[in-house]
Amino acid sequence: MSCAATANSLRLRGVTTVVPKGEVLNAQIDGALEASKVTGVVARRWVRSVYDQKDMELFAAQKLLIELGWEPSSVTTLIHVTQTPYVDVPAGAYELHDKLELPRNCAVVPVNWSCSGYVMGLWLAGQLMGVNSSARTLLVVGDSTSTICDPADRATRPLFGDAVSATALDLWRVPVHTQKFTVGSDGRGAEHLRADLSHTLSMNGAEVLQFVLRNVPHMARELLDRPGADYVLLHQANKMMIDALRRKIVADCGLRTEQIPCNIEKFGNCSSASIPLLVTSLFSGARPRALDLALLGFGAGWAWAGARLTLPQDCYVEGFEL
Amino acid sequence: MIKLAEILELPSVEETTLLTNWDSLTVLSAMIAIDEANGCQVSGQSLSDCSTVLDVLRLAGAE
């Protein structure tokens, strides 16, 4: 399904990310060095006992509200995307709503999406805000995937890192062609990347790769049919997959390899937070101009989502450790 | 054939070469190589079932 934006489009006002302090290196994990031939991961961050996922999400969101000068009472929607909820009922999003002191008329939308979750969340925010020009949305995404990996599983344990992100969104009027979303789903892939009720993640890497090769290049071509993209930000799945996608996008869409950055070696696969983690890794601080970005998320479901949008020059972008 | 030899970390391969070191890494690498060479996506399972280089070439041509 594709849906071009109308006159009112999403505006990124701020993006923050938070990762746990302290790297976990390959030497500290059984099988990680061997796995790194595929994963490309050298270090990752895992939540420890001091601060957990909820603390990091709260920090990311509070920091964003303060930096933007947004009163909590002005937030009309909180979208919370995670595949590692820290409570079953009610959704953890309500604790965030409480701690952030968001108003009673703020809609809370908890969603279980994984690696496609950031872009899916942006798409959802746009759908929910519609034409309400006073709407303000907080999109909080994040996972502590390390907590659902079997310590003995050499496919998942070395691959995943933990990270969270908060994104502030409102609406602005921009030319229709400057923003585009595409989303897709294929539930036949559900069995290949899943965590059952015992909360242990299992992954069939070959099936994931086949799904990605079949769907992501097509999504990239769809988003990049208009020239001018400054960067393509891919979900950081694993290095072998990223390299294959890079080669295809460079060949198909005429971009340069350096326009498709990669940071998986530093953070591992951080699920839904991997794309905002690229944003804060690359674009923190002052920027000379607005940037035209294509974001591509894909993962468990199967689910995939792409966005072509502007990172405004004045969008607050910062990464933190906690 | 050259790409398969690289993936298998062998100096060269023939159609009859046995896939003795055919593991998850080589299967993933072969999936990408076939996609890039022929524009087709083969399943990991069908590749895992291959026992010779000829099996891989047939699979790449057939799918």
Short mmCIF file of C-alpha atoms in Angstrom, two decimals:
data_model
loop_
_atom_site.label_atom_id
_atom_site.label_comp_id
_atom_site.label_asym_id
_atom_site.label_seq_id
_atom_site.Cartn_x
_atom_site.Cartn_y
_atom_site.Cartn_z
CA MET A 1 0.00 0.00 0.00
CA SER A 2 1.34 3.44 -0.82
CA CYS A 3 -0.06 6.74 0.29
CA ALA A 4 1.32 10.08 -0.75
CA ALA A 5 0.88 12.91 1.76
CA THR A 6 -1.51 15.72 1.05
CA ALA A 7 -0.88 19.36 1.96
CA ASN A 8 -0.27 18.74 5.65
CA SER A 9 2.79 16.58 6.20
CA LEU A 10 4.76 15.27 9.14
CA ARG A 11 7.44 17.54 10.49
CA LEU A 12 10.31 16.14 12.51
CA ARG A 13 10.84 18.55 15.41
CA GLY A 14 13.29 16.52 17.42
CA VAL A 15 14.94 13.12 17.68
CA THR A 16 16.74 11.76 20.74
CA THR A 17 18.25 8.36 21.35
CA VAL A 18 19.53 6.71 24.49
CA VAL A 19 21.81 3.70 24.77
CA PRO A 20 23.08 2.06 27.95
CA LYS A 21 26.54 3.14 29.08
CA GLY A 22 29.37 0.70 28.47
CA GLU A 23 30.15 -1.43 25.45
CA VAL A 24 29.81 -5.20 25.46
CA LEU A 25 32.58 -6.47 23.19
CA ASN A 26 32.72 -9.64 21.12
CA ALA A 27 35.31 -11.17 23.42
CA GLN A 28 32.73 -11.12 26.22
CA ILE A 29 30.16 -13.21 24.31
CA ASP A 30 30.47 -16.83 23.24
CA GLY A 31 30.52 -17.15 19.47
CA ALA A 32 30.37 -13.41 18.80
CA LEU A 33 33.68 -13.19 16.98
CA GLU A 34 32.71 -15.95 14.56
CA ALA A 35 29.24 -14.47 14.11
CA SER A 36 30.73 -11.07 13.33
CA LYS A 37 31.60 -12.29 9.81
CA VAL A 38 27.87 -12.03 9.13
CA THR A 39 26.70 -9.52 11.71
CA GLY A 40 29.55 -7.01 11.46
CA VAL A 41 28.96 -6.22 15.12
CA VAL A 42 32.04 -5.31 17.13
CA ALA A 43 30.30 -3.85 20.19
CA ARG A 44 26.77 -3.44 21.46
CA ARG A 45 25.04 -1.90 24.50
CA TRP A 46 22.93 -4.01 26.82
CA VAL A 47 20.68 -2.78 29.60
CA ARG A 48 22.09 -3.55 33.02
CA SER A 49 20.62 -3.38 36.47
CA VAL A 50 20.95 0.37 37.04
CA TYR A 51 18.77 1.78 34.26
CA ASP A 52 16.31 -0.26 32.26
CA GLN A 53 14.41 0.30 29.02
CA LYS A 54 11.69 2.31 30.77
CA ASP A 55 14.24 4.65 32.35
CA MET A 56 15.89 5.21 28.99
CA GLU A 57 12.57 5.89 27.26
CA LEU A 58 11.60 8.36 29.93
CA PHE A 59 14.95 10.13 29.67
CA ALA A 60 14.75 10.32 25.86
CA ALA A 61 11.23 11.75 25.93
CA GLN A 62 11.80 14.20 28.80
CA LYS A 63 15.00 15.51 27.25
CA LEU A 64 13.16 16.08 23.98
CA LEU A 65 10.25 17.94 25.58
CA ILE A 66 12.63 20.19 27.52
CA GLU A 67 14.86 20.98 24.54
CA LEU A 68 11.88 21.81 22.34
CA GLY A 69 10.11 23.77 25.03
CA TRP A 70 7.03 21.64 24.57
CA GLU A 71 4.69 21.67 27.54
CA PRO A 72 3.66 18.08 28.29
CA SER A 73 0.07 19.30 28.23
CA SER A 74 0.46 20.14 24.54
CA VAL A 75 1.11 16.54 23.46
CA THR A 76 -1.98 15.07 21.83
CA THR A 77 -0.72 11.55 21.02
CA LEU A 78 1.85 9.18 22.50
CA ILE A 79 2.80 6.26 20.26
CA HIS A 80 4.91 3.64 22.00
CA VAL A 81 6.52 0.96 19.84
CA THR A 82 8.28 -1.99 21.44
CA GLN A 83 8.64 -5.74 21.13
CA THR A 84 10.00 -6.00 24.67
CA PRO A 85 7.23 -4.58 26.86
CA TYR A 86 8.18 -4.18 30.51
CA VAL A 87 4.65 -4.91 31.67
CA ASP A 88 1.87 -6.97 30.09
CA VAL A 89 -1.25 -5.15 31.30
CA PRO A 90 -1.72 -2.30 30.93
CA ALA A 91 0.80 -1.44 28.25
CA GLY A 92 3.95 0.31 29.44
CA ALA A 93 2.94 3.33 27.40
CA TYR A 94 0.56 4.29 30.20
CA GLU A 95 3.42 4.46 32.69
CA LEU A 96 5.22 6.75 30.27
CA HIS A 97 2.08 8.84 29.97
CA ASP A 98 2.00 9.19 33.74
CA LYS A 99 5.72 9.88 34.27
CA LEU A 100 5.79 12.42 31.45
CA GLU A 101 2.69 14.12 32.91
CA LEU A 102 0.92 14.03 29.58
CA PRO A 103 -2.67 15.34 29.60
CA ARG A 104 -5.87 13.36 29.93
CA ASN A 105 -6.87 14.17 26.37
CA CYS A 106 -3.67 12.64 24.99
CA ALA A 107 -4.29 9.42 23.07
CA VAL A 108 -1.97 6.57 24.07
CA VAL A 109 -1.18 4.09 21.32
CA PRO A 110 0.94 1.08 22.31
CA VAL A 111 2.10 -1.02 19.36
CA ASN A 112 4.09 -4.24 19.08
CA TRP A 113 6.33 -3.71 16.07
CA SER A 114 9.95 -4.72 15.81
CA CYS A 115 12.55 -3.60 13.30
CA SER A 116 10.05 -1.85 11.04
CA GLY A 117 8.68 -0.01 14.07
CA TYR A 118 10.24 3.41 13.69
CA VAL A 119 9.07 4.03 10.16
CA MET A 120 5.74 2.33 10.85
CA GLY A 121 5.40 4.66 13.83
CA LEU A 122 6.05 7.73 11.69
CA TRP A 123 3.46 6.51 9.20
CA LEU A 124 0.96 5.89 12.00
CA ALA A 125 1.60 9.32 13.50
CA GLY A 126 0.78 10.90 10.16
CA GLN A 127 -2.41 8.89 9.88
CA LEU A 128 -3.53 9.81 13.39
CA MET A 129 -2.73 13.50 13.15
CA GLY A 130 -4.56 13.80 9.84
CA VAL A 131 -5.29 17.43 9.18
CA ASN A 132 -5.26 18.59 12.79
CA SER A 133 -2.65 21.34 12.53
CA SER A 134 -2.37 21.71 16.31
CA ALA A 135 -1.59 18.03 16.85
CA ARG A 136 1.67 17.06 18.52
CA THR A 137 2.88 13.50 18.71
CA LEU A 138 5.58 11.83 20.73
CA LEU A 139 6.82 8.65 19.08
CA VAL A 140 8.79 6.53 21.54
CA VAL A 141 10.41 3.38 20.17
CA GLY A 142 12.81 1.02 21.82
CA ASP A 143 13.71 -2.45 22.80
CA SER A 144 15.89 -4.31 25.21
CA THR A 145 16.17 -7.27 22.87
CA SER A 146 19.13 -8.61 24.84
CA THR A 147 16.66 -9.61 27.52
CA ILE A 148 14.79 -11.99 25.20
CA CYS A 149 17.82 -13.64 23.59
CA ASP A 150 18.78 -17.11 24.73
CA PRO A 151 22.35 -16.72 26.08
CA ALA A 152 23.27 -19.93 24.25
CA ASP A 153 21.89 -18.78 20.88
CA ARG A 154 24.84 -17.71 18.74
CA ALA A 155 22.57 -16.29 16.04
CA THR A 156 20.70 -13.76 18.17
CA ARG A 157 22.77 -13.14 21.30
CA PRO A 158 25.76 -11.44 19.62
CA LEU A 159 23.62 -9.59 17.08
CA PHE A 160 21.23 -7.50 19.10
CA GLY A 161 21.83 -4.35 21.08
CA ASP A 162 19.51 -2.29 23.26
CA ALA A 163 18.49 1.28 22.51
CA VAL A 164 15.51 3.61 22.64
CA SER A 165 14.46 6.77 20.86
CA ALA A 166 11.94 9.57 21.18
CA THR A 167 10.77 11.65 18.23
CA ALA A 168 8.64 14.80 18.39
CA LEU A 169 6.30 15.36 15.48
CA ASP A 170 3.83 17.94 14.33
CA LEU A 171 2.47 19.00 10.97
CA TRP A 172 3.66 21.48 8.39
CA ARG A 173 2.63 22.38 4.91
CA VAL A 174 5.10 21.24 2.30
CA PRO A 175 4.82 20.37 -1.37
CA VAL A 176 3.03 17.06 -1.72
CA HIS A 177 5.91 15.34 -3.54
CA THR A 178 8.42 15.92 -0.73
CA GLN A 179 6.93 13.29 1.58
CA LYS A 180 6.05 9.72 0.83
CA PHE A 181 5.30 6.58 2.80
CA THR A 182 5.05 2.98 1.79
CA VAL A 183 4.14 0.15 4.16
CA GLY A 184 3.65 -3.57 3.72
CA SER A 185 3.05 -6.78 5.60
CA ASP A 186 3.25 -10.53 4.94
CA GLY A 187 2.14 -12.66 7.87
CA ARG A 188 3.49 -15.81 6.24
CA GLY A 189 6.84 -14.81 7.66
CA ALA A 190 5.65 -14.68 11.27
CA GLU A 191 7.16 -18.03 12.25
CA HIS A 192 10.66 -17.14 11.13
CA LEU A 193 11.39 -14.31 13.55
CA ARG A 194 9.41 -14.44 16.75
CA ALA A 195 9.44 -14.55 20.51
CA ASP A 196 6.97 -16.98 22.01
CA LEU A 197 5.17 -16.56 25.33
CA SER A 198 8.31 -17.64 27.19
CA HIS A 199 9.84 -14.44 25.76
CA THR A 200 12.71 -16.14 23.95
CA LEU A 201 13.59 -14.85 20.52
CA SER A 202 14.15 -17.26 17.66
CA MET A 203 15.34 -16.29 14.20
CA ASN A 204 15.82 -18.11 10.91
CA GLY A 205 18.52 -15.96 9.34
CA ALA A 206 18.18 -17.41 5.85
CA GLU A 207 14.45 -16.74 5.78
CA VAL A 208 15.02 -13.19 7.01
CA LEU A 209 17.57 -12.65 4.24
CA GLN A 210 15.25 -14.02 1.57
CA PHE A 211 12.43 -11.75 2.77
CA VAL A 212 14.73 -8.73 2.73
CA LEU A 213 16.14 -9.42 -0.73
CA ARG A 214 12.62 -9.83 -2.08
CA ASN A 215 11.05 -6.73 -0.59
CA VAL A 216 13.49 -4.04 0.46
CA PRO A 217 15.09 -3.19 -2.92
CA HIS A 218 11.61 -2.72 -4.37
CA MET A 219 10.69 -0.41 -1.48
CA ALA A 220 13.93 1.55 -2.02
CA ARG A 221 13.19 2.04 -5.71
CA GLU A 222 9.68 3.22 -4.85
CA LEU A 223 11.01 5.82 -2.39
CA LEU A 224 13.89 6.93 -4.57
CA ASP A 225 11.93 7.39 -7.78
CA ARG A 226 12.40 11.12 -7.22
CA PRO A 227 16.06 12.29 -7.28
CA GLY A 228 17.66 14.40 -4.58
CA ALA A 229 17.87 12.09 -1.59
CA ASP A 230 20.81 13.01 0.63
CA TYR A 231 20.86 9.76 2.60
CA VAL A 232 19.21 6.37 2.72
CA LEU A 233 18.96 5.11 6.28
CA LEU A 234 18.47 1.36 6.44
CA HIS A 235 17.42 -0.60 9.47
CA GLN A 236 20.72 -1.98 10.76
CA ALA A 237 19.87 -5.67 10.50
CA ASN A 238 23.31 -7.19 9.97
CA LYS A 239 26.36 -6.15 7.97
CA MET A 240 26.06 -8.79 5.29
CA MET A 241 22.47 -7.76 4.59
CA ILE A 242 23.26 -4.05 4.71
CA ASP A 243 26.12 -4.49 2.24
CA ALA A 244 23.90 -6.46 -0.15
CA LEU A 245 21.19 -3.79 0.03
CA ARG A 246 23.74 -1.03 -0.42
CA ARG A 247 25.04 -2.61 -3.63
CA LYS A 248 21.51 -2.96 -4.97
CA ILE A 249 20.46 0.59 -4.08
CA VAL A 250 23.65 2.06 -5.52
CA ALA A 251 23.14 0.11 -8.74
CA ASP A 252 19.39 0.69 -9.04
CA CYS A 253 19.00 4.24 -7.77
CA GLY A 254 22.28 5.94 -8.60
CA LEU A 255 23.35 6.78 -5.05
CA ARG A 256 26.87 6.56 -3.68
CA THR A 257 27.73 3.99 -1.03
CA GLU A 258 28.58 6.69 1.51
CA GLN A 259 25.01 7.98 1.23
CA ILE A 260 23.87 4.71 2.82
CA PRO A 261 25.64 4.80 6.19
CA CYS A 262 26.10 1.93 8.59
CA ASN A 263 26.77 1.92 12.33
CA ILE A 264 25.97 -1.65 13.24
CA GLU A 265 29.56 -2.28 14.28
CA LYS A 266 29.12 0.10 17.24
CA PHE A 267 25.62 -0.75 18.45
CA GLY A 268 24.47 -4.06 16.95
CA ASN A 269 20.96 -4.51 15.65
CA CYS A 270 18.88 -2.21 17.85
CA SER A 271 15.55 -3.18 16.33
CA SER A 272 13.12 -0.25 16.00
CA ALA A 273 15.66 2.21 17.42
CA SER A 274 18.31 1.46 14.80
CA ILE A 275 17.20 4.12 12.31
CA PRO A 276 16.90 6.98 14.83
CA LEU A 277 20.26 5.83 16.21
CA LEU A 278 21.69 6.42 12.75
CA VAL A 279 20.05 9.86 12.73
CA THR A 280 21.60 10.90 16.04
CA SER A 281 24.96 9.32 15.16
CA LEU A 282 25.15 11.28 11.90
CA PHE A 283 23.23 14.51 12.36
CA SER A 284 23.63 15.71 15.96
CA GLY A 285 24.42 19.37 16.38
CA ALA A 286 24.26 22.14 13.81
CA ARG A 287 23.56 21.23 10.19
CA PRO A 288 24.08 23.54 7.21
CA ARG A 289 20.72 22.77 5.62
CA ALA A 290 17.68 20.54 5.68
CA LEU A 291 18.28 16.96 4.55
CA ASP A 292 16.19 14.79 2.27
CA LEU A 293 16.09 11.32 3.85
CA ALA A 294 14.79 7.93 2.82
CA LEU A 295 14.18 5.62 5.78
CA LEU A 296 13.70 1.89 5.31
CA GLY A 297 12.58 -0.36 8.15
CA PHE A 298 11.88 -4.08 7.86
CA GLY A 299 11.63 -7.09 10.10
CA ALA A 300 9.43 -9.45 12.07
CA GLY A 301 5.97 -9.98 10.70
CA TRP A 302 7.09 -9.80 7.98
CA ALA A 303 6.62 -6.04 8.04
CA TRP A 304 8.30 -3.31 6.08
CA ALA A 305 7.90 0.45 5.91
CA GLY A 306 9.62 3.24 4.05
CA ALA A 307 9.49 6.99 4.37
CA ARG A 308 10.87 9.80 2.26
CA LEU A 309 10.88 12.95 4.31
CA THR A 310 12.81 16.04 5.29
CA LEU A 311 15.02 16.41 8.34
CA PRO A 312 14.59 20.17 8.90
CA GLN A 313 17.68 22.20 9.65
CA ASP A 314 16.25 23.22 13.02
CA CYS A 315 15.21 19.72 14.08
CA TYR A 316 16.81 18.97 17.45
CA VAL A 317 18.93 15.80 17.15
CA GLU A 318 20.98 14.36 19.99
CA GLY A 319 22.14 11.01 21.30
CA PHE A 320 22.73 10.14 24.95
CA GLU A 321 24.10 7.39 27.17
CA LEU A 322 22.45 6.42 30.42
CA MET B 1 31.78 -20.52 -10.32
CA ILE B 2 34.44 -18.01 -9.31
CA LYS B 3 32.10 -16.44 -6.76
CA LEU B 4 31.19 -19.84 -5.38
CA ALA B 5 34.88 -20.66 -4.99
CA GLU B 6 35.31 -17.41 -3.04
CA ILE B 7 32.36 -18.22 -0.82
CA LEU B 8 33.65 -21.73 -0.18
CA GLU B 9 37.16 -20.36 0.36
CA LEU B 10 38.58 -22.72 -2.26
CA PRO B 11 41.09 -21.83 -5.01
CA SER B 12 38.66 -23.11 -7.66
CA VAL B 13 35.59 -25.30 -7.95
CA GLU B 14 34.13 -27.66 -10.53
CA GLU B 15 30.57 -28.83 -10.93
CA THR B 16 31.38 -32.01 -9.04
CA THR B 17 32.97 -30.23 -6.08
CA LEU B 18 31.34 -31.36 -2.85
CA LEU B 19 30.04 -28.69 -0.47
CA THR B 20 31.86 -29.99 2.54
CA ASN B 21 32.01 -26.66 4.38
CA TRP B 22 28.44 -25.63 3.56
CA ASP B 23 27.34 -23.85 6.74
CA SER B 24 25.00 -20.99 7.64
CA LEU B 25 27.55 -18.35 6.63
CA THR B 26 28.23 -19.86 3.20
CA VAL B 27 24.51 -20.40 2.60
CA LEU B 28 23.76 -16.73 3.34
CA SER B 29 26.65 -15.62 1.14
CA ALA B 30 25.42 -17.86 -1.69
CA MET B 31 21.88 -16.46 -1.39
CA ILE B 32 23.23 -12.95 -1.88
CA ALA B 33 25.57 -14.00 -4.72
CA ILE B 34 22.72 -15.70 -6.61
CA ASP B 35 20.46 -12.70 -6.09
CA GLU B 36 23.12 -10.35 -7.42
CA ALA B 37 24.11 -12.57 -10.36
CA ASN B 38 20.71 -13.80 -11.50
CA GLY B 39 18.23 -11.49 -9.81
CA CYS B 40 16.44 -14.39 -8.16
CA GLN B 41 15.98 -15.25 -4.52
CA VAL B 42 16.49 -18.85 -3.46
CA SER B 43 15.51 -20.19 -0.08
CA GLY B 44 18.09 -21.03 2.54
CA GLN B 45 16.60 -24.49 2.93
CA SER B 46 16.93 -25.36 -0.75
CA LEU B 47 20.54 -24.18 -0.68
CA SER B 48 21.24 -26.13 2.48
CA ASP B 49 19.98 -29.24 0.69
CA CYS B 50 22.60 -28.87 -2.06
CA SER B 51 25.53 -31.26 -1.89
CA THR B 52 27.58 -30.23 -4.94
CA VAL B 53 28.38 -27.08 -6.85
CA LEU B 54 26.21 -28.38 -9.71
CA ASP B 55 23.23 -28.54 -7.34
CA VAL B 56 23.77 -24.86 -6.53
CA LEU B 57 24.10 -23.87 -10.19
CA ARG B 58 20.93 -25.77 -11.06
CA LEU B 59 19.07 -24.11 -8.21
CA ALA B 60 20.27 -20.66 -9.24
CA GLY B 61 19.16 -21.30 -12.81
CA ALA B 62 15.90 -22.95 -11.91
CA GLU B 63 14.42 -20.45 -9.47
#
